[in-house]
Short mmCIF file of C-alpha atoms and ligand atoms in Angstrom, two decimals:
data_model
loop_
_atom_site.label_atom_id
_atom_site.label_comp_id
_atom_site.label_asym_id
_atom_site.label_seq_id
_atom_site.Cartn_x
_atom_site.Cartn_y
_atom_site.Cartn_z
CA UNK A 1 -12.89 6.64 -7.98
CA UNK A 2 -10.72 5.00 -5.33
CA UNK A 3 -7.13 4.53 -6.42
CA UNK A 4 -5.04 1.56 -5.28
CA UNK A 5 -1.42 0.58 -5.78
CA UNK A 6 -1.54 -3.16 -6.41
CA UNK A 7 0.83 -3.11 -9.37
CA UNK A 8 3.23 -0.32 -10.37
CA UNK A 9 1.22 -0.13 -13.61
CA UNK A 10 -1.76 1.17 -11.61
CA UNK A 11 0.07 4.49 -11.87
CA UNK A 12 0.89 6.40 -15.05
CA UNK A 13 4.41 7.56 -15.86
CA UNK A 14 3.33 11.11 -15.08
CA UNK A 15 1.89 10.08 -11.71
CA UNK A 16 5.07 8.20 -10.76
CA UNK A 17 7.18 11.26 -11.57
CA UNK A 18 4.88 13.50 -9.57
CA UNK A 19 5.02 11.12 -6.56
CA UNK A 20 8.84 11.13 -6.78
CA UNK A 21 8.99 14.92 -7.06
CA UNK A 22 6.79 15.38 -4.01
CA UNK A 23 8.75 12.77 -2.11
CA UNK A 24 11.97 14.71 -2.69
CA UNK A 25 10.18 17.85 -1.42
CA UNK A 26 8.92 16.05 1.70
CA UNK A 27 12.43 14.72 2.30
CA UNK A 28 13.93 18.20 2.09
CA UNK A 29 11.23 19.56 4.40
CA UNK A 30 11.91 16.84 6.95
CA UNK A 31 15.68 17.33 6.82
CA UNK A 32 15.39 21.08 7.29
CA UNK A 33 12.52 20.58 9.80
CA UNK A 34 11.04 23.70 8.27
CA UNK A 35 7.36 23.13 8.63
CA UNK A 36 4.99 20.60 10.11
CA UNK A 37 3.58 18.22 7.52
CA UNK A 38 0.44 17.07 9.32
CA UNK A 39 -1.52 16.52 6.12
CA UNK A 40 -3.07 13.30 7.43
CA UNK A 41 -4.17 14.47 10.88
CA UNK A 42 -6.72 12.09 12.41
CA UNK A 43 -6.30 9.64 9.54
CA UNK A 44 -5.56 5.98 10.19
CA UNK A 45 -3.48 3.56 8.17
CA UNK A 46 -4.06 -0.15 8.77
CA UNK A 47 -1.02 -2.32 8.05
CA UNK A 48 -1.65 -6.00 7.35
CA UNK A 49 1.44 -8.21 7.44
CA UNK A 50 1.51 -11.93 6.58
CA UNK A 51 5.33 -11.84 6.40
CA UNK A 52 8.15 -10.25 8.45
CA UNK A 53 9.43 -6.73 7.74
CA UNK A 54 11.81 -4.06 9.00
CA UNK A 55 11.81 -1.28 6.40
CA UNK A 56 8.20 -1.51 5.29
CA UNK A 57 6.74 -1.42 8.77
CA UNK A 58 9.10 1.33 9.96
CA UNK A 59 8.62 3.53 6.92
CA UNK A 60 4.83 3.30 6.83
CA UNK A 61 4.38 3.69 10.58
CA UNK A 62 6.91 6.51 11.00
CA UNK A 63 5.64 8.12 7.80
CA UNK A 64 2.11 8.18 9.15
CA UNK A 65 3.33 9.69 12.45
CA UNK A 66 5.19 12.41 10.55
CA UNK A 67 2.04 13.18 8.56
CA UNK A 68 0.08 13.60 11.78
CA UNK A 69 -1.88 10.36 11.43
CA UNK A 70 -1.85 7.00 13.12
CA UNK A 71 -0.89 3.49 11.99
CA UNK A 72 -2.16 0.16 13.31
CA UNK A 73 -0.02 -2.96 12.88
CA UNK A 74 -1.76 -6.29 12.32
CA UNK A 75 0.77 -9.11 12.25
CA UNK A 76 0.62 -12.63 10.82
CA UNK A 77 -1.24 -14.08 13.82
CA UNK A 78 -3.74 -11.21 14.22
CA UNK A 79 -6.21 -11.66 11.38
CA UNK A 80 -5.71 -15.05 9.78
CA UNK A 81 -6.33 -13.49 6.35
CA UNK A 82 -8.49 -15.87 4.34
CA UNK A 83 -8.44 -18.43 7.15
CA UNK A 84 -10.11 -16.99 10.25
CA UNK A 85 -12.04 -14.62 8.01
CA UNK A 86 -12.48 -14.23 4.26
CA UNK A 87 -10.34 -11.59 2.55
CA UNK A 88 -13.50 -9.92 1.25
CA UNK A 89 -14.89 -9.50 4.78
CA UNK A 90 -11.54 -8.30 6.13
CA UNK A 91 -11.47 -5.64 3.39
CA UNK A 92 -15.05 -4.48 4.05
CA UNK A 93 -14.60 -4.23 7.82
CA UNK A 94 -11.14 -2.66 7.76
CA UNK A 95 -12.01 -0.07 5.12
CA UNK A 96 -15.22 0.88 6.95
CA UNK A 97 -13.14 2.19 9.88
CA UNK A 98 -9.81 3.29 8.39
CA UNK A 99 -8.64 5.75 5.75
CA UNK A 100 -5.99 3.73 3.96
CA UNK A 101 -4.69 0.13 4.02
CA UNK A 102 -1.36 -1.46 3.19
CA UNK A 103 -0.87 -5.20 2.93
CA UNK A 104 2.10 -7.56 2.67
CA UNK A 105 0.87 -10.99 1.65
CA UNK A 106 2.13 -14.28 0.29
CA UNK A 107 -0.25 -14.42 -2.65
CA UNK A 108 -0.64 -11.45 -4.98
CA UNK A 109 -4.25 -12.49 -5.44
CA UNK A 110 -4.91 -11.63 -1.76
CA UNK A 111 -4.02 -7.98 -2.39
CA UNK A 112 -6.12 -7.92 -5.55
CA UNK A 113 -9.09 -9.21 -3.49
CA UNK A 114 -8.45 -6.72 -0.68
CA UNK A 115 -8.43 -3.85 -3.17
CA UNK A 116 -11.55 -5.08 -4.95
CA UNK A 117 -13.53 -5.12 -1.71
CA UNK A 118 -12.12 -2.04 0.00
CA UNK A 119 -13.77 1.37 0.13
CA UNK A 120 -10.38 3.04 0.81
CA UNK A 121 -7.04 2.87 -1.07
CA UNK A 122 -5.05 -0.37 -0.72
CA UNK A 123 -1.27 -0.40 -1.16
CA UNK A 124 0.71 -3.51 -2.09
CA UNK A 125 3.54 -3.61 0.45
CA UNK A 126 4.99 -6.76 -1.19
CA UNK A 127 3.37 -9.84 -2.61
CA UNK A 128 4.92 -12.88 -4.27
CA UNK A 129 4.57 -11.07 -7.61
CA UNK A 130 5.34 -7.37 -7.06
CA UNK A 131 6.89 -4.83 -4.68
CA UNK A 132 5.83 -1.41 -6.03
CA UNK A 133 6.70 0.65 -2.91
CA UNK A 134 10.28 -0.58 -3.13
CA UNK A 135 10.57 0.37 -6.76
CA UNK A 136 9.23 3.88 -6.16
CA UNK A 137 11.96 4.33 -3.54
CA UNK A 138 14.51 2.84 -5.95
CA UNK A 139 13.58 5.21 -8.75
CA UNK A 140 13.77 8.17 -6.37
CA UNK A 141 17.27 7.04 -5.38
CA UNK A 142 18.33 6.64 -9.02
CA UNK A 143 16.91 10.06 -9.85
CA UNK A 144 18.76 11.67 -6.94
CA UNK A 145 22.06 10.00 -7.87
CA UNK A 146 21.91 10.16 -11.68
CA UNK A 147 19.78 13.32 -12.05
CA UNK A 148 17.70 11.56 -14.70
CA UNK A 149 15.87 8.30 -15.38
CA UNK A 150 15.22 8.17 -19.14
CA UNK A 151 17.94 6.46 -21.15
CA UNK A 152 19.65 4.75 -18.20
CA UNK A 153 20.33 1.00 -18.08
CA UNK A 154 19.64 -1.24 -15.09
CA UNK A 155 21.58 -4.52 -14.84
CA UNK A 156 19.84 -6.97 -12.50
CA UNK A 157 21.60 -10.18 -11.49
CA UNK A 158 19.90 -12.96 -9.55
CA UNK A 159 16.38 -14.29 -9.17
CA UNK A 160 14.21 -13.37 -12.14
CA UNK A 161 11.02 -14.81 -10.73
CA UNK A 162 11.01 -12.28 -7.91
CA UNK A 163 8.71 -9.46 -6.79
CA UNK A 164 11.45 -6.79 -6.91
CA UNK A 165 12.66 -7.90 -10.36
CA UNK A 166 9.13 -7.87 -11.78
CA UNK A 167 8.20 -4.41 -10.55
CA UNK A 168 11.57 -2.97 -11.52
CA UNK A 169 11.14 -4.30 -15.06
CA UNK A 170 7.61 -2.88 -15.42
CA UNK A 171 8.55 0.45 -13.87
CA UNK A 172 11.70 0.72 -15.96
CA UNK A 173 9.71 0.19 -19.14
CA UNK A 174 7.24 2.89 -18.09
CA UNK A 175 9.99 5.43 -17.38
CA UNK A 176 12.23 4.74 -20.39
CA UNK A 177 14.95 2.82 -18.54
CA UNK A 178 16.54 -0.21 -20.27
CA UNK A 179 16.49 -3.40 -18.23
CA UNK A 180 18.95 -6.31 -18.46
CA UNK A 181 18.57 -9.41 -16.35
CA UNK A 182 20.89 -12.34 -15.73
CA UNK A 183 19.26 -15.26 -13.95
CA UNK A 184 19.94 -19.00 -13.86
CA UNK A 185 17.92 -21.32 -16.06
CA UNK A 186 14.55 -22.02 -14.44
CA UNK A 187 14.52 -18.70 -12.55
CA UNK A 188 13.35 -16.45 -15.36
CA UNK A 189 10.81 -13.67 -14.87
CA UNK A 190 7.08 -14.41 -14.81
CA UNK A 191 5.86 -14.79 -18.37
CA UNK A 192 2.82 -12.50 -17.99
CA UNK A 193 4.92 -9.74 -16.43
CA UNK A 194 7.39 -9.90 -19.34
CA UNK A 195 4.50 -9.80 -21.80
CA UNK A 196 3.08 -6.70 -20.10
CA UNK A 197 6.54 -5.12 -19.99
CA UNK A 198 7.15 -5.75 -23.69
CA UNK A 199 3.88 -4.05 -24.54
CA UNK A 200 4.87 -0.96 -22.54
CA UNK A 201 8.37 -0.98 -24.06
CA UNK A 202 6.95 -0.69 -27.57
CA UNK A 203 5.55 2.70 -26.59
CA UNK A 204 8.55 3.95 -24.63
CA UNK A 205 11.17 2.46 -26.99
CA UNK A 206 12.92 0.79 -24.09
CA UNK A 207 14.97 -2.40 -24.26
CA UNK A 208 14.62 -5.65 -22.30
CA UNK A 209 17.54 -8.08 -22.38
CA UNK A 210 17.47 -11.51 -20.71
CA UNK A 211 20.55 -13.73 -20.36
CA UNK A 212 22.13 -16.39 -18.15
CA UNK A 213 25.44 -14.48 -18.11
CA UNK A 214 25.86 -11.92 -15.28
CA UNK A 215 28.68 -10.14 -17.15
CA UNK A 216 26.41 -9.44 -20.12
CA UNK A 217 23.62 -8.16 -17.86
CA UNK A 218 25.77 -5.62 -16.03
CA UNK A 219 27.78 -4.64 -19.10
CA UNK A 220 27.67 -0.81 -19.42
CA UNK A 221 24.93 -0.62 -16.76
CA UNK A 222 24.35 2.64 -14.87
CA UNK A 223 22.64 0.83 -12.01
CA UNK A 224 23.52 -2.67 -10.79
CA UNK A 225 20.88 -4.44 -8.70
CA UNK A 226 20.35 -7.69 -6.91
CA UNK A 227 18.05 -9.17 -4.29
CA UNK A 228 18.10 -12.18 -1.98
CA UNK A 229 18.31 -15.60 -3.61
CA UNK A 230 15.74 -16.90 -1.11
CA UNK A 231 12.64 -14.74 -0.95
CA UNK A 232 10.12 -15.00 1.87
CA UNK A 233 8.03 -18.07 1.13
CA UNK A 234 10.85 -19.96 -0.71
CA UNK A 235 12.75 -21.02 2.42
CA UNK A 236 12.18 -24.72 1.71
CA UNK A 237 14.31 -24.35 -1.45
CA UNK A 238 17.15 -22.57 0.36
CA UNK A 239 19.90 -25.22 -0.03
CA UNK A 240 19.06 -25.86 -3.67
CA UNK A 241 18.95 -22.14 -4.47
CA UNK A 242 22.24 -21.28 -2.78
CA UNK A 243 23.97 -23.81 -5.03
CA UNK A 244 22.27 -22.76 -8.27
CA UNK A 245 22.75 -19.03 -7.70
CA UNK A 246 26.41 -19.21 -6.64
CA UNK A 247 27.79 -17.90 -9.99
CA UNK A 248 25.37 -14.94 -9.75
CA UNK A 249 27.02 -13.08 -6.88
CA UNK A 250 27.68 -9.39 -7.45
CA UNK A 251 31.28 -8.74 -6.46
CA UNK A 252 33.94 -6.21 -7.39
CA UNK A 253 35.05 -8.28 -10.43
CA UNK A 254 31.51 -8.19 -11.83
CA UNK A 255 31.10 -4.49 -10.98
CA UNK A 256 34.02 -3.73 -13.34
CA UNK A 257 31.81 -4.65 -16.30
CA UNK A 258 29.33 -1.90 -15.38
CA UNK A 259 29.95 1.80 -16.06
CA UNK A 260 32.67 3.35 -13.92
CA UNK A 261 30.16 5.55 -12.15
CA UNK A 262 27.53 2.80 -11.72
CA UNK A 263 25.65 2.63 -8.44
CA UNK A 264 24.79 -0.55 -6.60
CA UNK A 265 21.27 -1.11 -5.21
CA UNK A 266 19.63 -3.79 -3.04
CA UNK A 267 16.21 -3.56 -1.41
CA UNK A 268 17.55 -5.27 1.78
CA UNK A 269 17.66 -7.48 3.78
CA UNK A 270 20.99 -8.48 2.19
CA UNK A 271 23.03 -11.62 2.69
CA UNK A 272 26.72 -10.73 2.42
CA UNK A 273 28.79 -13.50 0.87
CA UNK A 274 25.80 -14.81 -1.07
CA UNK A 275 24.04 -12.52 -3.59
CA UNK A 276 26.35 -9.63 -2.71
CA UNK A 277 30.00 -9.37 -1.69
CA UNK A 278 30.62 -7.28 1.42
CA UNK A 279 33.12 -4.96 -0.29
CA UNK A 280 30.50 -3.90 -2.85
CA UNK A 281 27.50 -3.39 -0.56
CA UNK A 282 29.70 -1.63 1.99
CA UNK A 283 31.77 0.13 -0.68
CA UNK A 284 31.60 3.55 -2.38
CA UNK A 285 29.24 2.54 -5.22
CA UNK A 286 26.55 1.28 -2.85
CA UNK A 287 23.48 3.46 -2.20
CA UNK A 288 21.51 0.85 -0.28
CA UNK A 289 20.93 2.82 2.90
CA UNK A 290 19.72 5.93 1.07
CA UNK A 291 17.51 3.56 -0.93
CA UNK A 292 16.08 2.15 2.32
CA UNK A 293 15.52 5.64 3.77
CA UNK A 294 13.69 6.71 0.64
CA UNK A 295 10.98 4.18 1.45
CA UNK A 296 9.88 6.62 4.16
CA UNK A 297 9.68 9.68 1.94
CA UNK A 298 8.17 8.07 -1.13
CA UNK A 299 5.44 6.21 0.77
CA UNK A 300 4.41 9.45 2.50
CA UNK A 301 4.11 10.97 -0.95
CA UNK A 302 2.27 7.89 -2.22
CA UNK A 303 -0.27 7.96 0.62
CA UNK A 304 -0.94 11.65 -0.03
CA UNK A 305 -1.40 10.90 -3.73
CA UNK A 306 -3.82 8.03 -3.13
CA UNK A 307 -5.79 10.15 -0.67
CA UNK A 308 -6.00 13.01 -3.18
CA UNK A 309 -3.88 15.26 -1.00
CA UNK A 310 -0.77 15.64 -3.10
CA UNK A 311 0.05 19.32 -3.34
N1 LIG B 401 12.92 -3.93 1.41
C1 LIG B 401 11.93 -4.31 2.23
O1 LIG B 401 10.76 -4.36 1.84
O2 LIG B 401 12.32 -4.57 3.51
P1 LIG B 401 11.44 -5.28 4.64
O3 LIG B 401 11.14 -6.66 4.16
O4 LIG B 401 12.32 -5.27 5.87
O5 LIG B 401 10.19 -4.49 4.84
N1 LIG B 402 12.31 -10.63 -2.80
C1 LIG B 402 12.37 -10.43 -1.37
C2 LIG B 402 12.19 -8.97 -1.05
C3 LIG B 402 12.32 -8.64 0.41
C4 LIG B 402 12.05 -7.19 0.70
C5 LIG B 402 11.30 -11.26 -0.68
O1 LIG B 402 10.18 -11.36 -1.21
O2 LIG B 402 11.58 -11.83 0.38
#
């Protein structure tokens, strides 16, 4: 059976932990430049982007190079996904020649369709609904910093109806991490995602807490997180959003409500002075650049897992 990563819930808890463990190994190997890791020699990754990217493109392309394979970049004007050609046909053609596909799309449904019609693994590299690669890197970073995942509390402040928020909630529930969110009225998380998360939380005995008060959300948190107030695709609402989200900035006053040893995370790109104050993102509690680097390691591990080559 071909495995895809469309939603973080396509993986089991055990599989996530194994991907993280192998990622940490690959990272150590790379840092000590001990041994070549050409596990994907002569393999090709096709990268489909409908939106801009720095980290995702770099980490997948460099990751593939480090694994001995090759990556092809197809940008927004290359394919015309669903316009020049149907998504189904794009999936059939691309998977007939390549070994693995990653896609960053506007609509989540586009990735679902790509996966349905592909004969090779398809990875969601961000859709309007989820960002699973980011959350794998985030959990690796939390694990490295806190030495555990189970029992921790994440305090997320900002846009609830956001790909990063959704995947972090689902992943947190799977791994036994409590999740608190503060978002303004009208920017709550997607109802179906919360329903799915609640179902998982019943099994893992994990708590979800939703509020409009940022102080309550970060109170006693081990990990404080935010993301841009204006995600790709919402640019038309920029002025309105900047006003509504103003009380939701993470700054040093808000950080005082979290645990003393709390870490600060942000998937980047970040907008200093808006969702995050410069002294926090550039301060001692911030782990954002290690978080960004972990995209490289964890996606190498993910590709090996999906291609049945995780050792
Ligand atoms: N965090 C993240 O996905 O970054 P890019 O949009 O630059 O790829
Ligand atoms: N929520 C952001 C994440 C960027 C990596 C967006 O979708 O633009």
